[in-house]
Amino acid sequence: MLVDFLLIALIVICVITDLRERKIYNKVLLPFLLAGLVLNSVTDGILGLGFSLSGTVVGFSILLIPYLLGGMGAGDVKLLAVIGGLKGAVFVLTAAVYMALAGGILALLILFFRKGALNRLKQIGIFLGGLRSGMKVPLGLDKESLTTTYPYGVAIAIGAVAAIVFPNGGGLL
């Protein structure tokens, strides 16, 4: 129960800073990680520490490759690691599935509601039509469309909350 409260507090703080400043701060993450390590260790001893550490490693590993490829901020990677440190590996894997779904939906919403969305959709349709017929058609998106980022901490938060509400996957897993 206390760990869930800490998780919700972490999520709220990180979503606010991610939306306002596009940053997830280490000074926020570190105390929550330490709290998870301590609480799980006090509750379950060495097994609790292992539970926390394995969750941290799994959470960190999930977003490490997207970060290394430039598609993710370091704060997002560390946030998911801290969520794993609080709730363990199984929880963070469940949250990651929900996070991926939420991230895809958020990306589509941003694509549709940003300026120039109709032109982007037209270019994507032409590109996909060309692929289908075996032609190499350039995607034709402007540089801004390809480099625009969005606060992925929101998708991580949605994934974590969904994993609390639907711990067994809610039929998805």
PDB file of C-alpha atoms in Angstrom:
ATOM      1  CA  MET A   1       0.000   0.000   0.000  1.00  0.00           C
ATOM      2  CA  LEU A   2       2.781   2.468   0.898  1.00  0.00           C
ATOM      3  CA  VAL A   3       4.681   1.497  -2.262  1.00  0.00           C
ATOM      4  CA  ASP A   4       1.579   2.212  -4.373  1.00  0.00           C
ATOM      5  CA  PHE A   5       1.269   5.626  -2.714  1.00  0.00           C
ATOM      6  CA  LEU A   6       4.933   6.333  -3.475  1.00  0.00           C
ATOM      7  CA  LEU A   7       4.455   5.187  -7.062  1.00  0.00           C
ATOM      8  CA  ILE A   8       1.466   7.506  -7.579  1.00  0.00           C
ATOM      9  CA  ALA A   9       3.369  10.427  -6.007  1.00  0.00           C
ATOM     10  CA  LEU A  10       6.351   9.718  -8.283  1.00  0.00           C
ATOM     11  CA  ILE A  11       4.147   9.570 -11.360  1.00  0.00           C
ATOM     12  CA  VAL A  12       2.334  12.808 -10.558  1.00  0.00           C
ATOM     13  CA  ILE A  13       5.570  14.724  -9.967  1.00  0.00           C
ATOM     14  CA  CYS A  14       7.250  13.351 -13.097  1.00  0.00           C
ATOM     15  CA  VAL A  15       4.269  13.953 -15.371  1.00  0.00           C
ATOM     16  CA  ILE A  16       4.069  17.562 -14.200  1.00  0.00           C
ATOM     17  CA  THR A  17       7.765  18.228 -14.780  1.00  0.00           C
ATOM     18  CA  ASP A  18       7.750  16.326 -18.077  1.00  0.00           C
ATOM     19  CA  LEU A  19       4.796  18.323 -19.399  1.00  0.00           C
ATOM     20  CA  ARG A  20       6.031  21.692 -18.116  1.00  0.00           C
ATOM     21  CA  GLU A  21       9.770  21.427 -18.663  1.00  0.00           C
ATOM     22  CA  ARG A  22      10.258  18.261 -20.725  1.00  0.00           C
ATOM     23  CA  LYS A  23      12.488  16.911 -17.942  1.00  0.00           C
ATOM     24  CA  ILE A  24      12.345  14.156 -15.375  1.00  0.00           C
ATOM     25  CA  TYR A  25      14.748  15.090 -12.612  1.00  0.00           C
ATOM     26  CA  ASN A  26      17.279  12.819 -10.927  1.00  0.00           C
ATOM     27  CA  LYS A  27      16.643  14.681  -7.657  1.00  0.00           C
ATOM     28  CA  VAL A  28      13.085  13.327  -7.824  1.00  0.00           C
ATOM     29  CA  LEU A  29      13.952   9.829  -9.047  1.00  0.00           C
ATOM     30  CA  LEU A  30      16.775   8.990  -6.632  1.00  0.00           C
ATOM     31  CA  PRO A  31      14.796   9.362  -3.368  1.00  0.00           C
ATOM     32  CA  PHE A  32      11.994   7.208  -4.763  1.00  0.00           C
ATOM     33  CA  LEU A  33      14.464   4.541  -5.888  1.00  0.00           C
ATOM     34  CA  LEU A  34      16.107   4.528  -2.463  1.00  0.00           C
ATOM     35  CA  ALA A  35      12.680   4.364  -0.800  1.00  0.00           C
ATOM     36  CA  GLY A  36      11.780   1.349  -2.938  1.00  0.00           C
ATOM     37  CA  LEU A  37      15.030  -0.424  -2.129  1.00  0.00           C
ATOM     38  CA  VAL A  38      14.671   0.276   1.601  1.00  0.00           C
ATOM     39  CA  LEU A  39      10.960  -0.559   1.859  1.00  0.00           C
ATOM     40  CA  ASN A  40      11.271  -3.792  -0.055  1.00  0.00           C
ATOM     41  CA  SER A  41      14.379  -4.759   1.948  1.00  0.00           C
ATOM     42  CA  VAL A  42      12.707  -4.000   5.296  1.00  0.00           C
ATOM     43  CA  THR A  43       9.568  -5.865   4.275  1.00  0.00           C
ATOM     44  CA  ASP A  44      11.174  -8.986   2.760  1.00  0.00           C
ATOM     45  CA  GLY A  45      14.857  -8.841   3.689  1.00  0.00           C
ATOM     46  CA  ILE A  46      17.387  -9.921   1.083  1.00  0.00           C
ATOM     47  CA  LEU A  47      14.579 -11.243  -1.147  1.00  0.00           C
ATOM     48  CA  GLY A  48      12.984  -7.794  -1.077  1.00  0.00           C
ATOM     49  CA  LEU A  49      16.275  -6.205  -2.050  1.00  0.00           C
ATOM     50  CA  GLY A  50      16.608  -8.674  -4.935  1.00  0.00           C
ATOM     51  CA  PHE A  51      12.993  -7.941  -5.921  1.00  0.00           C
ATOM     52  CA  SER A  52      13.774  -4.216  -6.065  1.00  0.00           C
ATOM     53  CA  LEU A  53      17.096  -4.572  -7.840  1.00  0.00           C
ATOM     54  CA  SER A  54      15.708  -6.953 -10.466  1.00  0.00           C
ATOM     55  CA  GLY A  55      12.793  -4.588 -11.104  1.00  0.00           C
ATOM     56  CA  THR A  56      15.225  -1.706 -11.508  1.00  0.00           C
ATOM     57  CA  VAL A  57      17.350  -3.614 -14.009  1.00  0.00           C
ATOM     58  CA  VAL A  58      14.333  -4.802 -16.004  1.00  0.00           C
ATOM     59  CA  GLY A  59      12.775  -1.325 -16.054  1.00  0.00           C
ATOM     60  CA  PHE A  60      16.061   0.235 -17.142  1.00  0.00           C
ATOM     61  CA  SER A  61      16.609  -2.410 -19.823  1.00  0.00           C
ATOM     62  CA  ILE A  62      13.200  -1.968 -21.443  1.00  0.00           C
ATOM     63  CA  LEU A  63      13.902   1.577 -22.641  1.00  0.00           C
ATOM     64  CA  LEU A  64      17.686   1.438 -22.932  1.00  0.00           C
ATOM     65  CA  ILE A  65      17.802   0.572 -26.648  1.00  0.00           C
ATOM     66  CA  PRO A  66      15.271   3.278 -27.653  1.00  0.00           C
ATOM     67  CA  TYR A  67      17.371   5.738 -25.633  1.00  0.00           C
ATOM     68  CA  LEU A  68      20.600   4.651 -27.305  1.00  0.00           C
ATOM     69  CA  LEU A  69      18.931   5.054 -30.710  1.00  0.00           C
ATOM     70  CA  GLY A  70      17.915   8.613 -29.808  1.00  0.00           C
ATOM     71  CA  GLY A  71      14.190   8.012 -29.526  1.00  0.00           C
ATOM     72  CA  MET A  72      13.891   8.383 -25.786  1.00  0.00           C
ATOM     73  CA  GLY A  73      15.154  10.713 -23.089  1.00  0.00           C
ATOM     74  CA  ALA A  74      17.361   9.486 -20.247  1.00  0.00           C
ATOM     75  CA  GLY A  75      14.769  10.618 -17.705  1.00  0.00           C
ATOM     76  CA  ASP A  76      12.191   8.290 -19.253  1.00  0.00           C
ATOM     77  CA  VAL A  77      14.584   5.349 -18.968  1.00  0.00           C
ATOM     78  CA  LYS A  78      15.372   6.156 -15.347  1.00  0.00           C
ATOM     79  CA  LEU A  79      11.686   6.681 -14.490  1.00  0.00           C
ATOM     80  CA  LEU A  80      10.809   3.192 -15.693  1.00  0.00           C
ATOM     81  CA  ALA A  81      13.800   1.820 -13.740  1.00  0.00           C
ATOM     82  CA  VAL A  82      12.551   3.492 -10.554  1.00  0.00           C
ATOM     83  CA  ILE A  83       9.057   2.109 -11.124  1.00  0.00           C
ATOM     84  CA  GLY A  84      10.671  -1.325 -11.341  1.00  0.00           C
ATOM     85  CA  GLY A  85      12.616  -0.616  -8.161  1.00  0.00           C
ATOM     86  CA  LEU A  86       9.405   0.186  -6.338  1.00  0.00           C
ATOM     87  CA  LYS A  87       7.164  -2.574  -7.693  1.00  0.00           C
ATOM     88  CA  GLY A  88       9.413  -5.298  -9.113  1.00  0.00           C
ATOM     89  CA  ALA A  89      10.128  -6.909 -12.467  1.00  0.00           C
ATOM     90  CA  VAL A  90       6.712  -8.444 -13.149  1.00  0.00           C
ATOM     91  CA  PHE A  91       4.951  -5.155 -12.469  1.00  0.00           C
ATOM     92  CA  VAL A  92       7.305  -3.144 -14.660  1.00  0.00           C
ATOM     93  CA  LEU A  93       6.892  -5.633 -17.518  1.00  0.00           C
ATOM     94  CA  THR A  94       3.108  -5.335 -17.240  1.00  0.00           C
ATOM     95  CA  ALA A  95       3.384  -1.546 -17.062  1.00  0.00           C
ATOM     96  CA  ALA A  96       5.639  -1.578 -20.146  1.00  0.00           C
ATOM     97  CA  VAL A  97       2.962  -3.301 -22.232  1.00  0.00           C
ATOM     98  CA  TYR A  98       0.411  -0.674 -21.223  1.00  0.00           C
ATOM     99  CA  MET A  99       3.056   2.042 -21.689  1.00  0.00           C
ATOM    100  CA  ALA A 100       3.697   0.925 -25.268  1.00  0.00           C
ATOM    101  CA  LEU A 101      -0.029   1.002 -26.059  1.00  0.00           C
ATOM    102  CA  ALA A 102      -0.455   4.420 -24.451  1.00  0.00           C
ATOM    103  CA  GLY A 103       2.665   5.737 -26.204  1.00  0.00           C
ATOM    104  CA  GLY A 104       1.363   4.628 -29.589  1.00  0.00           C
ATOM    105  CA  ILE A 105      -2.019   6.215 -28.996  1.00  0.00           C
ATOM    106  CA  LEU A 106      -0.422   9.461 -27.765  1.00  0.00           C
ATOM    107  CA  ALA A 107       1.855   9.541 -30.821  1.00  0.00           C
ATOM    108  CA  LEU A 108      -1.134   9.138 -33.139  1.00  0.00           C
ATOM    109  CA  LEU A 109      -3.041  11.878 -31.326  1.00  0.00           C
ATOM    110  CA  ILE A 110      -0.083  14.214 -31.629  1.00  0.00           C
ATOM    111  CA  LEU A 111       0.285  13.312 -35.303  1.00  0.00           C
ATOM    112  CA  PHE A 112      -3.389  14.075 -35.959  1.00  0.00           C
ATOM    113  CA  PHE A 113      -3.719  17.255 -33.945  1.00  0.00           C
ATOM    114  CA  ARG A 114      -0.480  19.029 -34.753  1.00  0.00           C
ATOM    115  CA  LYS A 115      -0.298  21.625 -37.506  1.00  0.00           C
ATOM    116  CA  GLY A 116       0.083  20.033 -40.948  1.00  0.00           C
ATOM    117  CA  ALA A 117      -1.420  16.699 -39.915  1.00  0.00           C
ATOM    118  CA  LEU A 118      -3.405  16.276 -43.138  1.00  0.00           C
ATOM    119  CA  ASN A 119      -0.282  16.690 -45.279  1.00  0.00           C
ATOM    120  CA  ARG A 120       1.646  14.196 -43.095  1.00  0.00           C
ATOM    121  CA  LEU A 121      -1.146  11.630 -43.396  1.00  0.00           C
ATOM    122  CA  LYS A 122      -1.236  12.120 -47.175  1.00  0.00           C
ATOM    123  CA  GLN A 123       2.549  11.605 -47.411  1.00  0.00           C
ATOM    124  CA  ILE A 124       2.388   8.471 -45.243  1.00  0.00           C
ATOM    125  CA  GLY A 125      -0.436   7.112 -47.429  1.00  0.00           C
ATOM    126  CA  ILE A 126       1.581   7.740 -50.612  1.00  0.00           C
ATOM    127  CA  PHE A 127       4.629   6.094 -49.027  1.00  0.00           C
ATOM    128  CA  LEU A 128       2.655   3.007 -47.925  1.00  0.00           C
ATOM    129  CA  GLY A 129       0.948   2.783 -51.338  1.00  0.00           C
ATOM    130  CA  GLY A 130       4.357   2.872 -53.004  1.00  0.00           C
ATOM    131  CA  LEU A 131       5.645   0.110 -50.738  1.00  0.00           C
ATOM    132  CA  ARG A 132       2.627  -2.016 -51.535  1.00  0.00           C
ATOM    133  CA  SER A 133       3.200  -1.711 -55.269  1.00  0.00           C
ATOM    134  CA  GLY A 134       6.957  -2.269 -54.934  1.00  0.00           C
ATOM    135  CA  MET A 135       7.987   1.320 -55.635  1.00  0.00           C
ATOM    136  CA  LYS A 136      10.429   3.289 -53.516  1.00  0.00           C
ATOM    137  CA  VAL A 137       8.602   6.532 -52.807  1.00  0.00           C
ATOM    138  CA  PRO A 138      10.324   9.002 -50.456  1.00  0.00           C
ATOM    139  CA  LEU A 139       8.339   9.579 -47.280  1.00  0.00           C
ATOM    140  CA  GLY A 140       8.298  13.335 -47.909  1.00  0.00           C
ATOM    141  CA  LEU A 141       7.812  14.471 -44.320  1.00  0.00           C
ATOM    142  CA  ASP A 142       9.333  17.750 -43.229  1.00  0.00           C
ATOM    143  CA  LYS A 143      12.260  17.750 -40.822  1.00  0.00           C
ATOM    144  CA  GLU A 144      10.089  18.988 -37.940  1.00  0.00           C
ATOM    145  CA  SER A 145       7.771  15.983 -38.288  1.00  0.00           C
ATOM    146  CA  LEU A 146      10.686  13.595 -38.000  1.00  0.00           C
ATOM    147  CA  THR A 147      12.405  15.299 -35.064  1.00  0.00           C
ATOM    148  CA  THR A 148       9.434  16.323 -32.925  1.00  0.00           C
ATOM    149  CA  THR A 149       9.407  14.671 -29.534  1.00  0.00           C
ATOM    150  CA  TYR A 150       6.721  14.368 -26.919  1.00  0.00           C
ATOM    151  CA  PRO A 151       6.763  13.825 -23.177  1.00  0.00           C
ATOM    152  CA  TYR A 152       6.925  10.037 -23.001  1.00  0.00           C
ATOM    153  CA  GLY A 153       6.737  10.226 -19.199  1.00  0.00           C
ATOM    154  CA  VAL A 154       2.986  10.575 -19.707  1.00  0.00           C
ATOM    155  CA  ALA A 155       2.839   7.203 -21.495  1.00  0.00           C
ATOM    156  CA  ILE A 156       4.989   5.653 -18.754  1.00  0.00           C
ATOM    157  CA  ALA A 157       2.621   7.054 -16.119  1.00  0.00           C
ATOM    158  CA  ILE A 158      -0.447   5.735 -17.947  1.00  0.00           C
ATOM    159  CA  GLY A 159       1.229   2.328 -18.195  1.00  0.00           C
ATOM    160  CA  ALA A 160       2.032   2.249 -14.479  1.00  0.00           C
ATOM    161  CA  VAL A 161      -1.465   3.309 -13.449  1.00  0.00           C
ATOM    162  CA  ALA A 162      -2.988   0.735 -15.798  1.00  0.00           C
ATOM    163  CA  ALA A 163      -0.742  -1.944 -14.256  1.00  0.00           C
ATOM    164  CA  ILE A 164      -2.049  -0.991 -10.811  1.00  0.00           C
ATOM    165  CA  VAL A 165      -5.682  -1.063 -11.964  1.00  0.00           C
ATOM    166  CA  PHE A 166      -5.290  -4.179 -14.170  1.00  0.00           C
ATOM    167  CA  PRO A 167      -2.446  -6.142 -12.530  1.00  0.00           C
ATOM    168  CA  ASN A 168      -3.110  -9.317 -14.524  1.00  0.00           C
ATOM    169  CA  GLY A 169      -3.200  -7.574 -17.853  1.00  0.00           C
ATOM    170  CA  GLY A 170      -6.936  -6.984 -17.954  1.00  0.00           C
ATOM    171  CA  GLY A 171      -7.213  -9.595 -20.704  1.00  0.00           C
ATOM    172  CA  LEU A 172      -4.368  -8.048 -22.730  1.00  0.00           C
ATOM    173  CA  LEU A 173      -1.581 -10.174 -21.311  1.00  0.00           C
TER     174      LEU A 173
END
